[in-house]
Structures are given as structure tokens and as C-alpha cells.
Amino acid sequence: MSKASPRATITDVARAAGVAISSASAALNDRPGVSTETRVRVRAVADQLGYVPALAGRSLASKRAFSVGFVVERDYDIIQSDPFFGGFIGGIEESLTPRGYALALQISQDEAGSEARLVELIESRRVDGLFLDEIRINDSRLAALSARNAPVVAANAPRGEFPFPSVRQDGTAAIRSLVEELVKLGHRRIAHVTGPDAYEHSIERRDAWASAMLSHGLEPDVVIPGDFTYEGGEHAADLLVEDDRGATAVFCANDLSAIGVMNRLHRRGVRVPEDISIVGYDDISLGRYVRPTLSTVQTSPRLLGTVAAEMLLAAIEGAKVQDIEVAPAAFVRRESISTRPADVKH
Amino acid sequence: MSKASPRATITDVARAAGVAISSASAALNDRPGVSTETRVRVRAVADQLGYVPALAGRSLASKRAFSVGFVVERDYDIIQSDPFFGGFIGGIEESLTPRGYALALQISQDEAGSEARLVELIESRRVDGLFLDEIRINDSRLAALSARNAPVVAANAPRGEFPFPSVRQDGTAAIRSLVEELVKLGHRRIAHVTGPDAYEHSIERRDAWASAMLSHGLEPDVVIPGDFTYEGGEHAADLLVEDDRGATAVFCANDLSAIGVMNRLHRRGVRVPEDISIVGYDDISLGRYVRPTLSTVQTSPRLLGTVAAEMLLAAIEGAKVQDIEVAPAAFVRRESISTRPADVKH
DNA sequence: TTGAAAGCGCTACCAT
DNA sequence: ATGGTAGCGCTTTCAA
């Protein structure tokens, strides 16, 4: 191939096929009103010319961007170790590509920035719709986007009042069975290392833990603040060791902090699981690479992404989209839990 | 705000400001030929109307998509644990956003698919340019993209003949100093767990290791095939244990496989670093979360992303872009290495 | 400095 | 079934 031959346009195709532009368009897009013969001829000419429709033209005429946006709100350096991110995006892509849609991915460090990026994406009509995850209590993105009538699909939005359709994966059942498992192993004091209070899913996990504890007649009182990071887990471990309520098991709001807890306990001479049992949440691959391997709640970010993308495309096409609940997360027992140490009294 | 008020266009702005569309356009884009007074008035009207230029219009008229593409070639489930991915994308984003560009991210499972996606992105003019990483020997993407005159910037392309500009981070110096460090600790047999032969960077790391070994008068003969995965590392550990050449240290082509090696050795009763020292490559965060913490070569994916994006934008604007070399990767010593076990003879 | 108008590539409507 | 044509929202000449 020689120098930058300007790409063939639909006009070229029409001319070469000896038909009107409108017929060429109809033929290429499987619209009715074209004879089979014409359709075939146009197609042949089109791919002989290597014709690929230009997005900008389609976009301008059809008033659709053929892309959807996702803004990841993370510290640049933390994205690496993010559990949800990769899987969710992979899932999104999986539904998007066959439909000719692309994903515009943006990254933002903070809440204000991420809202600004979302608004910018939608207002510049760079995207036809948006994904939202990690919903905050009083999340300001919600009002900003509903005011603009943006098609939006959320992942794991809180139940109840919520302005957009959401795909959800229930984790409460898994949390209940994890508590039950620990109780069976003799544990009575099961602590919880939380996520940041600002997030709906932090609260949800905490509530699920608390209610499971209560249903076993146990007091959900050992609550250690965490922040979903490894370092937050390390700090939580320190607090736990200094705590005098003698927790023998800990349920952490995510795997990364659970691993922080685990490693810190180890460094301080506390044995896992002999002295303290640990359970995380997410099932990041890392959990299988640490020693002891981490018991956790297995979630399905990729599936959530696939479903979310399907929902969003439907919403963009004007359909009334219902919430979808995927199969609930499941408790996965690995090495990090065992029976309550014999010498602990209650 | 009420229902879907159609967004203001430049025509609305021009009319409201009482000027021609062309003047409004010039005023809004800082082009000369507009009086300060007009400029001010147009701007005022524009943001009173909440005007945001529509991408499709700009795109069609200016023949630019204002986005660039990146196709990640990964198994959907592996993306999660990918070290390079997140940082690189974060860096790209960092340079893109201030310039009004967005990133179109695609994911592909295999080589053929990823080439198809790249071609599709560029031919549909959905993007103005592309990033390439993980270059293969005889990478078919190269010809496909140069034939199409696509602006492309690669990350860590092989030195020598290469059709596109590349940002690179040298790792050979770090590998040399890692070998030197191990030699100082008394090691003589330093094995290498490779990446897949198909990748240029696998070869590069292996060559660097071999040449460092030779410069110390050591034979680079213990080469164990790996594939950059955790499981590949586990398998390599098995091979290593069964190998009779008595390696006392291993340099793995990446951190993930190094951690696989480490955990597997541990399970098989080989102590790290007492019996065998281990070094990885990448410096993924995970390396600091395992026990012992992993010695490694620290790379800078985010910086590579930032620089690559700057280069790509320049290339898109027609500039002749030179290769850029960022500060070399550095060897980071952590707990996974120590002196050669006393009982090993050579 | 300003305005008018052409045209980017496509879709969609309306005649024929 | 087919062709002509009016835009979509913007940039960019070119006259005035």
C-alpha cells in the first residue's frame, strides 16, 4: 500500500456502485427498501474499496456517539492493585464490542474530578451513556447526571431509592454463611474491619455482618475502621491487637485490607489462622497467592460488567431498563480460618 | 432542570450573541480575527447557555477524533492481576485529559483479535492514534498499522529496526546490578525463569541476565521456561527443584511468576531466602504484600504512559517524534534474597 | 474584524 | 426500489 490514500467514503461507494448515496447507506446498514441485487453489488464494491464508515459522520447524523464512558475514581498508583476495575471493564468490553460500541475510560483522583469528567463526557456527547460504581452516600454524581438526562447504569447501587437502573450482586448471604462458618468453628468474637463510611457498599457489608452476628446472639461490637487499602488493613491489625475484647476472627470489608491485616498480624507474632481467623471480600487473585490463602467472598466483577453494558445499551436505545440481580456472591473457605484457639475464654 | 432540553449548539450561541457562526467559533477557540469585545461577549453567552461543543461536529469538520486507542491483549480474568496495565493507562490519561483527548480502551483475548481491533479503531477513524505494548517477535500488528499510516507510539519496543517511535525504560542496568548483588552474596548458580519466547521483552530480560552472568565468569545455563503467570511460576519452581545443577538464586522475568516460584518453593519445603534467593521484575504492589517481600526491578508504567501519550499527541499533530528513554529501572532489594547457603558447593 | 457559505461523511426523509 | 436532498454541529475558507 502506498501513501496515505484518503479512505473511501460512502459517496465513493455509491458512485462506484452506480447507486444513490441513500441506497448505498440502506444497503450497507441492512435497512429495507433495497433490492437484493443492489445490496449485493453495493456490498461488493464497499469491501473492494475497503470502505469502513467514519464514526464522526454516523455520529453526527444519527446523534449517537457509539461509545459509553466509565470514570474510575482512584489514586493513579492504586489502580494497579484494584480488584474490581479490570474484571468489570473486561466484562463491559465483552458486551460492547459486538455491538460496535467502544469504551471511553477516564481516571480521576477525586470525587469532584470524577463528577466533572462524567459531565464533560455526556455534555460533549462523546458518550451515549455512563457506568457508575462505588456509589457514595449522598453521591453528588447522581443529581448531576439525572439533571442531564444521561443514560446511566450503576453497579451495586444501594437498594431502595436510586435514580438509575443497577446491576447487583448480593453479598449478604455470603456474609451470613461466613459468620455461620466461623461460629461453627467456635468463634464468638468476630470483628469487622470496615470500608470508608462514605460508600454504600461499606455500609452494606457492615450491616450484613452485624445482622448475621445478632442472629447468632452475638454482639457486633468490635468494629475497626478500615479504608479498603492494604495499609489500612495493617493499621486495623494494630488496633485489633491492642483491643482487649479478644476477637478471634475478623471479617474485612475487602481482600486487600484483609491481606494487610494478615501480614501485619504475622509480623507482630500473631498466627493466622491459629490465633486469629481472617476472611476478606472480593476474591482477588492475590488472595490465592498469599500464605495462608485467604478465605473470602467471591464476587463476579466481569459478569457485572457484561450485564451492566447490556443494560446500558438498552437504556440508550430508549428501553425501560429493570434492575438485574446476578447470582449472589459466595463464601469461599481457604486456609486463613480455623477453629477458635482453645485458650480463649468468653 | 426540566426534561431533555436539547443542548445548545454553536448556532445558538452565535445567534444569542448576535454574531456569525464563524466568529463564534473563532472566539471560542482562541483563534485570531475577533475583537476582544466580541470574544468576551461570545464567551459570556456560551457559558450562560451552558454550551459545550459536540464532539461529532468538531470531529467531522476537523477530521480528528480527539481520542486515541489502546488494546489490551489479555485473558479477561488475568487483567485483574496485571501489573503494567493500570499504571500505564493512568499515565496515558494524565496527559490526555488536559488536552481534551479521551482513551478508547479495548480488550482482546488473542493476537488476531487485537490486531483486528486496532485496525478497526483506526479505519473507522474512531481514534487518531494508537498505543502498542508487549511487542512480539515478528509482530503482525506493526505491518498492519504502518500500511495504514496510523500514528502509533510503542512502549518498550525493541531497539533497532522499529517502524514507530517508542518510549523505553532500560532494565538491563538493573538486571546487571541484581546479578552483581547476588554474586556478592556468594551465589554462583543464578537461574532465570523466562517469559514467553514470543515477546521481545522476554528476550531482552533473558539476554541482559545472560550477559551479566558472563561478565562475572558465570555460565547462564539454568534457564527455566515461564510465561509471566503465577501458575507458570509454580511450575518453574517444580522444574527448579528437580534440576540438579543446584541453583541458589533465581531471577524471574516478572514479579507474578516470581511469586509463583516463591510460594511453590515454600510449599515444597524450600526456604526463601535461606535456601534460594528470588528476584522478580516490575515491582507490582503485590511484591510488598508477600512474605518474604520480593526483591525486584522497579519499573515505571505510569511514567511510560504519560510520556507515550505526549509522544502520540505530537505524532498526531504531524511532528516527527523521537524515541524517548525514561530513567532506567532500578533494582530494589527486599527480603527475598540473602547470602548463599553455606552447605552448597560448587 | 466580521459574515456568508461550503463541506466534512453520514442518516433519514421525501419524491419519484 | 431508487434517487435527491436536507440537515447533524462544527471548522475553515473567502468576501466584504
XYZ file of C-alpha atoms (C1' of nucleotides) in Angstrom:
724
model
C 0.000 0.000 0.000
C 1.250 3.455 -0.917
C 0.977 6.751 0.887
C -1.957 7.947 2.931
C -4.682 7.250 0.417
C -7.668 9.070 1.853
C -10.153 6.490 2.945
C -13.162 5.665 0.820
C -16.399 7.344 1.831
C -19.920 6.256 1.273
C -20.037 8.646 -1.664
C -17.209 6.738 -3.317
C -19.018 3.500 -2.748
C -22.260 4.850 -4.137
C -20.595 6.256 -7.197
C -18.608 3.106 -7.880
C -21.720 1.004 -7.498
C -23.741 3.373 -9.621
C -26.394 3.987 -6.991
C -27.546 6.884 -4.873
C -25.872 7.557 -1.568
C -29.070 6.837 0.245
C -29.324 3.450 -1.397
C -25.753 2.662 -0.539
C -26.419 3.612 3.055
C -29.534 1.464 3.199
C -27.730 -1.440 1.591
C -24.813 -1.274 3.970
C -26.939 -0.942 7.063
C -29.385 -3.701 6.288
C -32.225 -1.298 6.013
C -35.225 -2.308 3.895
C -36.001 -0.732 0.595
C -33.109 -2.060 -1.440
C -33.242 -4.887 -3.911
C -31.119 -7.863 -3.120
C -29.197 -7.275 -6.265
C -28.309 -3.723 -5.345
C -27.481 -4.766 -1.812
C -25.054 -7.367 -3.039
C -23.417 -5.070 -5.540
C -23.013 -2.259 -3.040
C -21.504 -4.594 -0.500
C -19.095 -5.994 -3.010
C -17.958 -2.563 -4.084
C -17.690 -1.469 -0.479
C -15.327 -4.106 0.605
C -13.415 -3.987 -2.596
C -12.797 -0.342 -1.789
C -12.051 -1.215 1.813
C -14.836 1.015 2.926
C -15.264 1.475 6.665
C -17.858 4.017 7.755
C -16.395 7.025 9.526
C -17.613 7.306 13.050
C -17.902 11.079 13.014
C -20.306 11.057 10.101
C -22.517 8.372 11.537
C -22.342 10.046 14.842
C -23.346 13.464 13.625
C -26.184 12.222 11.504
C -27.563 9.705 13.922
C -26.906 11.717 17.049
C -25.204 8.846 18.753
C -21.608 8.603 19.822
C -21.387 4.836 19.742
C -19.400 4.880 22.893
C -20.053 4.751 26.572
C -17.991 6.102 29.402
C -16.587 4.924 32.682
C -14.663 7.050 35.126
C -12.538 5.177 37.590
C -12.000 7.101 40.767
C -8.681 6.009 42.112
C -5.314 7.180 43.017
C -3.184 6.584 39.931
C -0.928 4.220 41.784
C -3.669 2.232 43.398
C -5.408 1.311 40.187
C -2.824 -1.395 39.740
C -3.982 -3.354 42.685
C -7.639 -2.679 42.234
C -9.693 -5.820 42.228
C -12.904 -4.693 40.631
C -11.567 -2.497 37.890
C -10.033 -4.957 35.462
C -12.752 -7.525 35.610
C -15.562 -5.035 35.337
C -14.006 -3.346 32.332
C -13.343 -6.679 30.713
C -16.984 -7.565 31.121
C -18.156 -4.261 29.729
C -15.968 -4.653 26.700
C -17.307 -8.087 26.094
C -20.823 -6.779 25.505
C -19.775 -3.578 23.841
C -17.561 -4.734 21.032
C -20.030 -6.962 19.207
C -22.408 -4.023 19.157
C -19.895 -1.642 17.653
C -19.584 0.392 20.795
C -16.350 1.424 22.427
C -15.476 2.279 25.982
C -14.117 5.699 26.854
C -12.159 5.204 30.030
C -11.173 8.056 32.244
C -9.409 8.140 35.531
C -9.882 10.631 38.264
C -8.224 11.129 41.588
C -11.113 12.590 43.493
C -14.840 12.898 43.752
C -15.125 16.375 42.266
C -12.875 15.478 39.384
C -14.781 12.361 38.579
C -18.080 14.190 38.515
C -16.582 16.808 36.233
C -15.345 14.136 33.858
C -18.678 12.393 33.743
C -20.470 15.626 32.991
C -17.945 16.538 30.365
C -18.277 13.164 28.675
C -22.007 13.410 28.448
C -22.251 17.097 27.588
C -19.746 16.925 24.785
C -21.789 13.967 23.565
C -18.623 11.961 23.485
C -20.568 9.097 25.003
C -24.161 7.969 24.892
C -24.234 6.676 28.413
C -22.236 6.094 31.558
C -21.400 3.464 34.122
C -21.296 4.266 37.781
C -19.826 2.219 40.557
C -18.749 2.675 44.140
C -21.767 4.749 44.980
C -21.348 7.108 47.900
C -23.882 8.125 50.469
C -25.350 11.351 49.036
C -23.414 10.813 45.868
C -23.321 14.116 44.031
C -22.842 12.410 40.672
C -26.397 11.177 40.821
C -28.069 14.559 40.698
C -25.575 15.868 38.168
C -26.331 13.057 35.782
C -30.054 12.850 36.238
C -30.338 16.579 35.686
C -28.751 15.959 32.317
C -30.970 13.034 31.452
C -27.955 10.853 30.918
C -28.482 7.146 30.386
C -26.701 5.571 33.315
C -26.335 2.110 34.730
C -24.874 1.551 38.156
C -23.105 -1.422 39.607
C -24.176 -2.434 43.079
C -26.229 0.637 43.739
C -27.951 0.710 47.117
C -31.370 -0.872 47.192
C -34.304 1.434 47.515
C -34.414 4.932 46.143
C -31.978 5.215 43.304
C -32.294 7.270 40.137
C -30.764 4.749 37.757
C -31.098 1.082 36.970
C -28.479 -1.084 38.581
C -26.957 -4.487 38.287
C -26.349 -6.007 41.671
C -24.674 -8.943 43.258
C -25.906 -9.753 46.703
C -23.231 -10.323 49.294
C -25.336 -10.588 52.424
C -25.997 -14.287 52.052
C -22.292 -14.983 51.713
C -21.545 -12.831 54.730
C -24.191 -14.659 56.683
C -22.685 -18.031 55.836
C -19.202 -16.850 56.587
C -20.278 -15.757 60.047
C -22.073 -19.032 60.495
C -18.975 -20.945 59.488
C -16.871 -19.036 61.984
C -19.452 -19.588 64.695
C -19.406 -23.303 63.955
C -15.664 -23.217 64.378
C -16.244 -21.891 67.866
C -15.677 -18.205 67.318
C -17.753 -15.811 69.361
C -15.972 -12.533 68.972
C -15.855 -11.793 65.266
C -14.522 -8.349 64.486
C -15.218 -6.345 61.362
C -12.729 -4.141 59.554
C -14.856 -1.685 57.621
C -14.513 0.230 54.390
C -14.839 4.013 54.326
C -18.174 5.149 55.737
C -18.773 7.226 52.635
C -19.532 4.232 50.447
C -22.841 2.488 50.270
C -21.174 -0.870 49.893
C -19.120 -0.358 53.022
C -22.293 0.155 54.966
C -23.990 -2.741 53.299
C -21.253 -5.176 54.225
C -21.106 -3.894 57.729
C -24.840 -4.174 58.170
C -24.826 -7.686 56.804
C -22.135 -8.686 59.252
C -23.911 -7.045 62.162
C -27.200 -8.698 61.388
C -25.568 -12.094 60.957
C -23.864 -11.690 64.318
C -27.096 -10.737 66.027
C -28.880 -13.708 64.549
C -26.388 -15.897 66.402
C -26.908 -13.955 69.567
C -23.501 -12.330 69.239
C -22.756 -8.692 69.785
C -21.442 -6.937 66.644
C -19.384 -4.582 68.706
C -15.805 -4.998 67.560
C -15.765 -2.614 64.629
C -12.383 -1.481 63.373
C -12.291 1.320 60.841
C -10.561 0.500 57.572
C -10.360 2.093 54.164
C -10.121 -0.756 51.648
C -6.347 -0.355 51.346
C -3.535 -2.668 52.359
C -2.108 -0.047 54.659
C -5.494 0.494 56.216
C -5.518 -3.210 56.952
C -2.128 -3.021 58.614
C -3.356 -0.254 60.824
C -6.514 -2.146 61.621
C -4.367 -5.090 62.717
C -2.595 -2.858 65.200
C -5.890 -1.672 66.605
C -7.084 -5.237 66.777
C -4.074 -6.421 68.716
C -4.452 -3.592 71.185
C -8.151 -4.205 71.533
C -8.997 -6.009 74.767
C -12.201 -7.639 73.646
C -10.272 -10.621 72.371
C -11.622 -11.120 68.891
C -10.577 -14.496 67.477
C -11.792 -13.845 63.950
C -12.031 -10.868 61.630
C -14.203 -10.198 58.635
C -12.641 -7.484 56.486
C -14.662 -5.402 54.056
C -12.330 -6.320 51.198
C -9.459 -8.650 50.408
C -6.758 -6.063 50.122
C -7.294 -4.828 53.657
C -7.649 -8.418 54.846
C -4.215 -9.161 53.489
C -2.889 -6.066 55.210
C -4.375 -7.304 58.456
C -2.966 -10.752 57.927
C 0.553 -9.682 57.163
C 0.659 -7.210 59.995
C -0.593 -9.768 62.469
C 2.057 -12.154 61.275
C 4.770 -9.554 61.775
C 3.533 -8.954 65.255
C 3.748 -12.616 66.071
C 0.047 -13.370 65.910
C -0.524 -16.579 63.963
C -3.163 -16.809 61.251
C -5.325 -18.844 61.442
C -4.176 -20.464 64.676
C -4.656 -17.357 66.795
C -6.956 -15.343 64.592
C -9.078 -16.330 61.605
C -9.431 -13.909 58.719
C -11.968 -13.503 55.940
C -11.931 -10.943 53.147
C -14.314 -9.875 50.406
C -13.902 -9.776 46.607
C -11.800 -12.822 45.856
C -8.958 -11.028 44.168
C -6.365 -13.323 42.684
C -3.860 -12.086 45.217
C -5.828 -13.892 47.889
C -4.702 -17.207 46.496
C -1.096 -16.109 46.361
C -0.680 -15.196 49.996
C 0.035 -17.556 52.835
C -2.182 -18.662 54.351
C -4.522 -18.376 51.388
C -7.368 -16.032 52.097
C -10.917 -17.089 52.809
C -13.210 -14.642 51.118
C -16.477 -13.769 49.463
C -16.247 -14.448 45.783
C -17.727 -11.727 43.601
C -18.128 -11.513 39.836
C -16.932 -8.180 38.514
C -16.728 -9.404 34.976
C -20.290 -10.638 34.965
C -21.454 -7.386 36.474
C -19.678 -5.576 33.676
C -21.236 -7.689 30.968
C -24.715 -7.238 32.328
C -24.239 -3.551 33.062
C -23.167 -2.947 29.487
C -26.157 -4.784 28.097
C -28.433 -2.750 30.302
C -26.781 0.486 29.292
C -27.092 -0.236 25.598
C -30.758 -0.999 26.096
C -31.228 2.210 28.046
C -29.514 4.183 25.314
C -31.942 2.749 22.825
C -34.701 4.093 24.953
C -35.827 0.926 26.678
C -37.114 0.994 30.234
C -34.434 -0.978 31.961
C -35.107 -3.017 35.068
C -32.615 -3.746 37.790
C -30.855 -7.054 37.385
C -29.626 -9.272 40.143
C -26.846 -11.676 39.226
C -26.148 -14.858 41.161
C -25.173 -13.947 44.717
C -21.577 -13.832 45.867
C -20.395 -16.971 47.589
C -18.294 -17.632 50.633
C -15.072 -19.450 49.803
C -13.219 -21.115 52.612
C -9.449 -21.226 52.342
C -6.586 -21.552 54.790
C -6.988 -18.325 56.704
C -9.645 -19.649 59.053
C -9.685 -22.431 61.630
C -11.223 -23.349 64.958
C -11.162 -20.884 67.782
C -7.948 -21.144 69.795
C -8.605 -23.328 72.835
C -7.170 -20.938 75.372
C -9.551 -18.118 74.637
C -12.329 -17.747 77.152
C -15.555 -15.890 76.870
C -33.642 21.491 35.291
C -36.554 20.172 33.254
C -36.731 17.494 30.587
C -34.150 16.743 27.952
C -33.593 20.277 26.738
C -31.618 19.774 23.548
C -28.153 21.065 24.172
C -27.099 24.466 22.877
C -25.153 24.417 19.623
C -22.723 26.930 18.300
C -25.529 28.298 16.180
C -27.495 29.107 19.301
C -24.513 30.808 20.801
C -23.858 32.845 17.671
C -27.447 33.903 17.399
C -27.725 34.850 21.058
C -24.516 36.818 20.842
C -25.593 38.442 17.612
C -22.549 37.335 15.635
C -21.825 34.977 12.779
C -21.183 31.333 13.488
C -17.663 31.667 12.205
C -16.986 34.487 14.621
C -18.399 32.493 17.481
C -16.207 29.577 16.539
C -13.123 31.756 16.340
C -13.949 33.402 19.625
C -14.459 30.137 21.439
C -11.341 28.537 20.065
C -8.971 31.411 20.692
C -8.410 31.950 17.049
C -7.301 35.425 15.879
C -9.538 37.728 13.935
C -12.061 38.510 16.624
C -12.203 41.701 18.635
C -11.732 41.347 22.333
C -15.186 42.689 22.847
C -16.802 40.072 20.639
C -14.702 37.362 22.190
C -15.828 38.310 25.643
C -19.446 38.573 24.690
C -19.481 35.249 22.882
C -17.838 33.535 25.800
C -20.292 35.023 28.221
C -23.232 33.909 26.146
C -21.701 30.477 25.670
C -21.374 29.659 29.267
C -24.625 31.250 30.135
C -26.179 28.826 27.684
C -24.042 26.033 29.061
C -22.590 25.467 25.647
C -20.278 22.507 25.242
C -19.089 21.768 21.720
C -20.339 18.478 20.343
C -17.542 16.103 19.592
C -19.088 14.729 16.414
C -19.286 18.146 14.830
C -15.743 19.099 15.665
C -14.627 15.717 14.654
C -16.240 15.724 11.271
C -15.134 19.213 10.400
C -11.615 18.951 11.696
C -11.044 15.350 10.699
C -9.829 14.395 14.093
C -11.430 12.032 16.558
C -9.907 13.558 19.674
C -9.322 10.152 21.047
C -6.603 7.579 20.994
C -6.843 3.850 21.370
C -5.245 1.105 23.362
C -5.972 -2.573 23.012
C -5.032 -4.710 25.954
C -4.305 -8.250 24.976
C -5.174 -10.330 27.934
C -7.333 -13.043 29.127
C -10.341 -11.336 30.673
C -9.625 -12.824 34.042
C -5.964 -12.044 34.066
C -6.349 -8.365 33.546
C -7.105 -8.044 37.205
C -3.696 -9.009 38.276
C -1.850 -7.296 35.501
C 0.875 -5.049 36.749
C 1.522 -2.838 33.776
C -1.991 -2.192 32.634
C -3.362 0.050 35.370
C -0.329 2.216 35.751
C 0.195 2.667 32.048
C -3.398 3.650 31.455
C -3.313 6.007 34.387
C -0.282 7.696 32.890
C -1.857 7.936 29.469
C -4.952 9.503 30.920
C -2.893 12.009 32.774
C -1.530 13.520 29.564
C -4.681 13.052 27.557
C -7.302 14.752 29.644
C -5.781 18.216 29.771
C -5.585 18.129 26.006
C -9.215 17.221 25.552
C -8.448 13.734 24.335
C -10.031 10.568 25.618
C -8.848 6.996 25.690
C -10.758 4.285 23.864
C -9.899 1.091 25.639
C -10.457 -2.307 24.138
C -9.666 -5.739 25.358
C -8.803 -8.716 23.287
C -8.065 -12.285 24.125
C -5.679 -13.087 21.343
C -3.233 -11.738 18.849
C -5.506 -11.867 15.812
C -8.331 -10.218 17.689
C -6.164 -7.449 18.954
C -4.875 -6.659 15.506
C -8.421 -6.613 14.175
C -9.461 -4.195 16.884
C -6.575 -1.877 16.241
C -7.308 -1.790 12.538
C -10.986 -1.241 13.175
C -10.278 1.638 15.537
C -8.076 3.414 13.072
C -10.112 2.701 9.947
C -13.369 3.849 11.416
C -11.455 6.943 12.450
C -12.666 6.407 15.931
C -9.182 7.259 17.131
C -6.387 9.441 15.832
C -3.622 7.207 17.045
C -2.749 4.066 18.933
C -0.559 2.736 21.690
C 1.239 -0.528 21.379
C 2.883 -2.537 24.082
C 4.158 -6.054 24.619
C 5.707 -6.224 21.201
C 6.156 -9.700 19.795
C 8.913 -11.017 17.613
C 7.564 -10.544 14.075
C 4.598 -8.678 15.456
C 1.932 -8.632 12.767
C 0.352 -5.503 14.193
C 3.320 -3.492 13.008
C 2.814 -4.027 9.306
C -0.944 -3.704 9.596
C -0.633 -0.312 11.207
C 2.173 1.111 9.136
C 0.344 0.130 5.970
C -2.446 2.337 7.211
C -0.207 5.217 8.112
C -1.527 5.164 11.623
C 0.152 7.354 14.214
C 1.465 4.879 16.742
C 3.658 5.042 19.808
C 5.026 1.904 21.375
C 6.096 1.189 24.898
C 9.369 -0.660 25.283
C 9.733 -1.534 21.652
C 12.875 -3.457 20.780
C 15.873 -1.326 19.963
C 16.939 -1.221 16.364
C 14.599 -1.512 13.426
C 11.156 -0.500 14.511
C 8.532 1.289 12.465
C 7.204 3.525 15.236
C 8.592 5.829 17.865
C 8.833 4.274 21.289
C 9.204 5.239 24.884
C 11.544 2.918 26.682
C 12.756 2.141 30.128
C 16.030 0.329 30.266
C 16.120 -2.680 32.530
C 19.498 -4.115 31.667
C 21.383 -1.979 34.155
C 19.070 -3.093 36.942
C 19.437 -6.698 35.906
C 23.202 -6.298 35.890
C 23.194 -4.886 39.397
C 20.849 -7.569 40.647
C 23.172 -10.249 39.373
C 26.084 -8.428 40.892
C 24.314 -8.224 44.222
C 23.613 -11.941 44.169
C 27.198 -12.692 43.238
C 28.408 -10.573 46.132
C 26.177 -12.631 48.384
C 28.087 -15.660 47.216
C 25.703 -17.019 44.622
C 27.231 -18.698 41.596
C 24.355 -20.580 40.085
C 21.692 -17.995 39.308
C 18.791 -19.418 37.345
C 16.423 -17.491 35.112
C 12.714 -18.085 34.762
C 11.809 -16.635 31.383
C 8.752 -15.024 29.860
C 7.224 -16.425 26.660
C 9.752 -16.500 23.833
C 7.333 -14.656 21.596
C 7.821 -11.362 23.347
C 10.655 -9.003 22.694
C 10.869 -8.035 26.336
C 11.200 -11.640 27.415
C 14.232 -11.969 25.210
C 15.627 -8.672 26.350
C 15.496 -9.636 30.009
C 16.964 -13.006 29.338
C 19.803 -11.559 27.297
C 20.542 -8.997 29.990
C 20.713 -11.725 32.600
C 22.924 -13.915 30.429
C 25.328 -11.137 29.653
C 25.541 -10.112 33.320
C 26.292 -13.696 34.275
C 29.034 -13.994 31.664
C 30.636 -10.780 32.814
C 31.107 -12.443 36.191
C 32.527 -15.528 34.564
C 29.354 -17.473 35.329
C 27.537 -19.752 32.955
C 23.987 -18.617 32.155
C 22.829 -22.144 31.714
C 19.992 -22.685 34.135
C 17.109 -21.376 32.063
C 13.620 -22.372 33.132
C 10.741 -21.569 30.810
C 7.990 -19.440 32.278
C 5.069 -17.493 30.915
C 4.660 -14.430 33.133
C 1.843 -16.055 35.092
C 1.664 -17.159 38.698
C 0.948 -20.697 37.659
C 3.871 -20.637 35.284
C 5.999 -19.649 38.246
C 4.712 -22.556 40.271
C 5.612 -24.921 37.505
C 9.028 -23.354 37.130
C 9.609 -23.938 40.834
C 8.963 -27.617 40.330
C 11.443 -27.751 37.491
C 13.923 -25.867 39.588
C 13.666 -28.249 42.499
C 14.154 -31.206 40.218
C 17.061 -29.576 38.461
C 20.393 -30.985 39.595
C 22.563 -28.015 38.868
C 21.860 -26.615 42.302
C 20.852 -23.049 41.605
C 20.799 -20.990 44.810
C 19.159 -17.934 43.298
C 16.550 -17.236 40.639
C 15.849 -14.186 38.577
C 12.289 -14.301 37.239
C 11.181 -12.352 34.187
C 8.346 -10.764 36.141
C 7.044 -10.439 39.677
C 3.936 -12.519 39.248
C 5.884 -15.580 38.205
C 8.451 -14.859 40.901
C 5.716 -15.017 43.497
C 4.503 -18.263 41.991
C 8.013 -19.652 42.294
C 8.335 -18.415 45.827
C 5.075 -19.845 47.081
C 5.627 -23.144 45.417
C 9.108 -23.479 46.817
C 7.725 -22.717 50.231
C 5.069 -25.407 49.881
C 7.731 -27.850 48.895
C 9.757 -27.045 51.973
C 12.410 -24.956 50.307
C 13.054 -21.838 52.345
C 13.227 -18.420 50.717
C 15.644 -16.760 51.011
C 17.603 -19.156 53.232
C 17.817 -21.906 50.646
C 17.081 -19.983 47.484
C 17.082 -16.256 46.759
C 14.462 -14.837 44.433
C 14.240 -11.672 42.369
C 11.365 -10.537 40.180
C 10.767 -7.773 37.672
C 8.135 -4.991 37.592
C 7.686 -4.056 41.219
C 3.996 -4.738 41.417
C 2.427 -3.779 44.711
C 1.789 -7.409 45.443
C 5.523 -7.884 45.877
C 5.413 -5.911 49.075
C 2.491 -7.886 50.399
C 4.023 -11.317 50.209
C 6.341 -12.911 52.686
C 9.202 -12.656 52.315
C 8.808 -9.371 50.458
C 10.026 -9.643 46.918
C 13.283 -8.186 45.614
C 12.625 -6.834 42.174
C 13.364 -4.422 39.371
C 11.282 -1.351 39.798
C 9.690 -0.101 36.602
C 7.561 2.960 35.929
C 4.477 2.077 33.923
C 2.725 5.283 34.776
C 5.604 7.413 33.589
C 5.813 5.390 30.403
C 2.129 6.057 29.862
C 2.452 9.766 30.390
C 5.353 10.070 28.015
C 3.820 7.752 25.433
C 0.671 9.853 25.364
C 2.611 13.051 24.908
C 4.525 11.487 22.065
C 1.377 10.208 20.448
C -0.346 13.571 20.580
C 2.705 15.142 18.994
C 2.752 12.491 16.294
C -0.917 13.066 15.595
C -0.197 16.727 15.101
C 2.298 15.708 12.490
C 5.501 16.175 14.428
C 8.497 13.919 13.817
C 8.663 12.151 17.139
C 11.919 10.839 18.549
C 12.255 7.859 20.834
C 12.349 8.775 24.479
C 14.229 6.958 27.160
C 12.952 7.437 30.680
C 15.103 6.924 33.755
C 16.215 3.301 33.886
C 14.522 0.733 36.063
C 16.222 0.151 39.392
C 16.985 -2.942 41.392
C 15.200 -2.958 44.738
C 16.442 -5.313 47.368
C 13.876 -6.740 49.748
C 13.643 -9.813 51.927
C 13.625 -12.494 49.274
C 17.387 -12.616 48.854
C 20.230 -13.450 51.211
C 23.676 -14.992 51.234
C 24.269 -18.308 49.558
C 23.506 -21.214 51.863
C 26.756 -22.409 53.411
C 26.300 -26.067 52.540
C 26.123 -25.578 48.819
C 29.273 -26.448 46.991
C 30.347 -25.584 43.501
C -12.962 42.467 12.242
C -16.942 40.250 10.533
C -20.234 37.374 7.944
C -21.662 34.094 4.445
C -21.214 29.769 2.802
C -19.096 25.385 1.617
C -18.409 20.984 3.146
C -16.674 17.104 6.472
C -19.469 11.755 5.958
C -23.281 10.121 7.177
C -28.549 9.226 8.102
C -33.184 9.916 7.082
C -36.884 11.747 4.758
C -39.467 12.549 0.715
C -40.245 12.272 -4.011
C -40.274 9.629 -7.870
C -36.916 0.078 -5.229
C -34.383 4.163 -6.097
C -32.567 8.885 -6.120
C -32.349 13.526 -4.480
C -31.691 16.372 -0.682
C -31.798 18.417 3.765
C -29.543 18.543 7.590
C -26.479 16.879 12.013
C -22.647 20.773 14.501
C -18.688 22.160 13.562
C -14.248 24.305 11.115
C -12.467 26.824 7.517
C -12.072 29.366 3.529
C -13.199 33.575 1.258
C -15.514 38.116 0.566
C -16.942 42.091 2.297
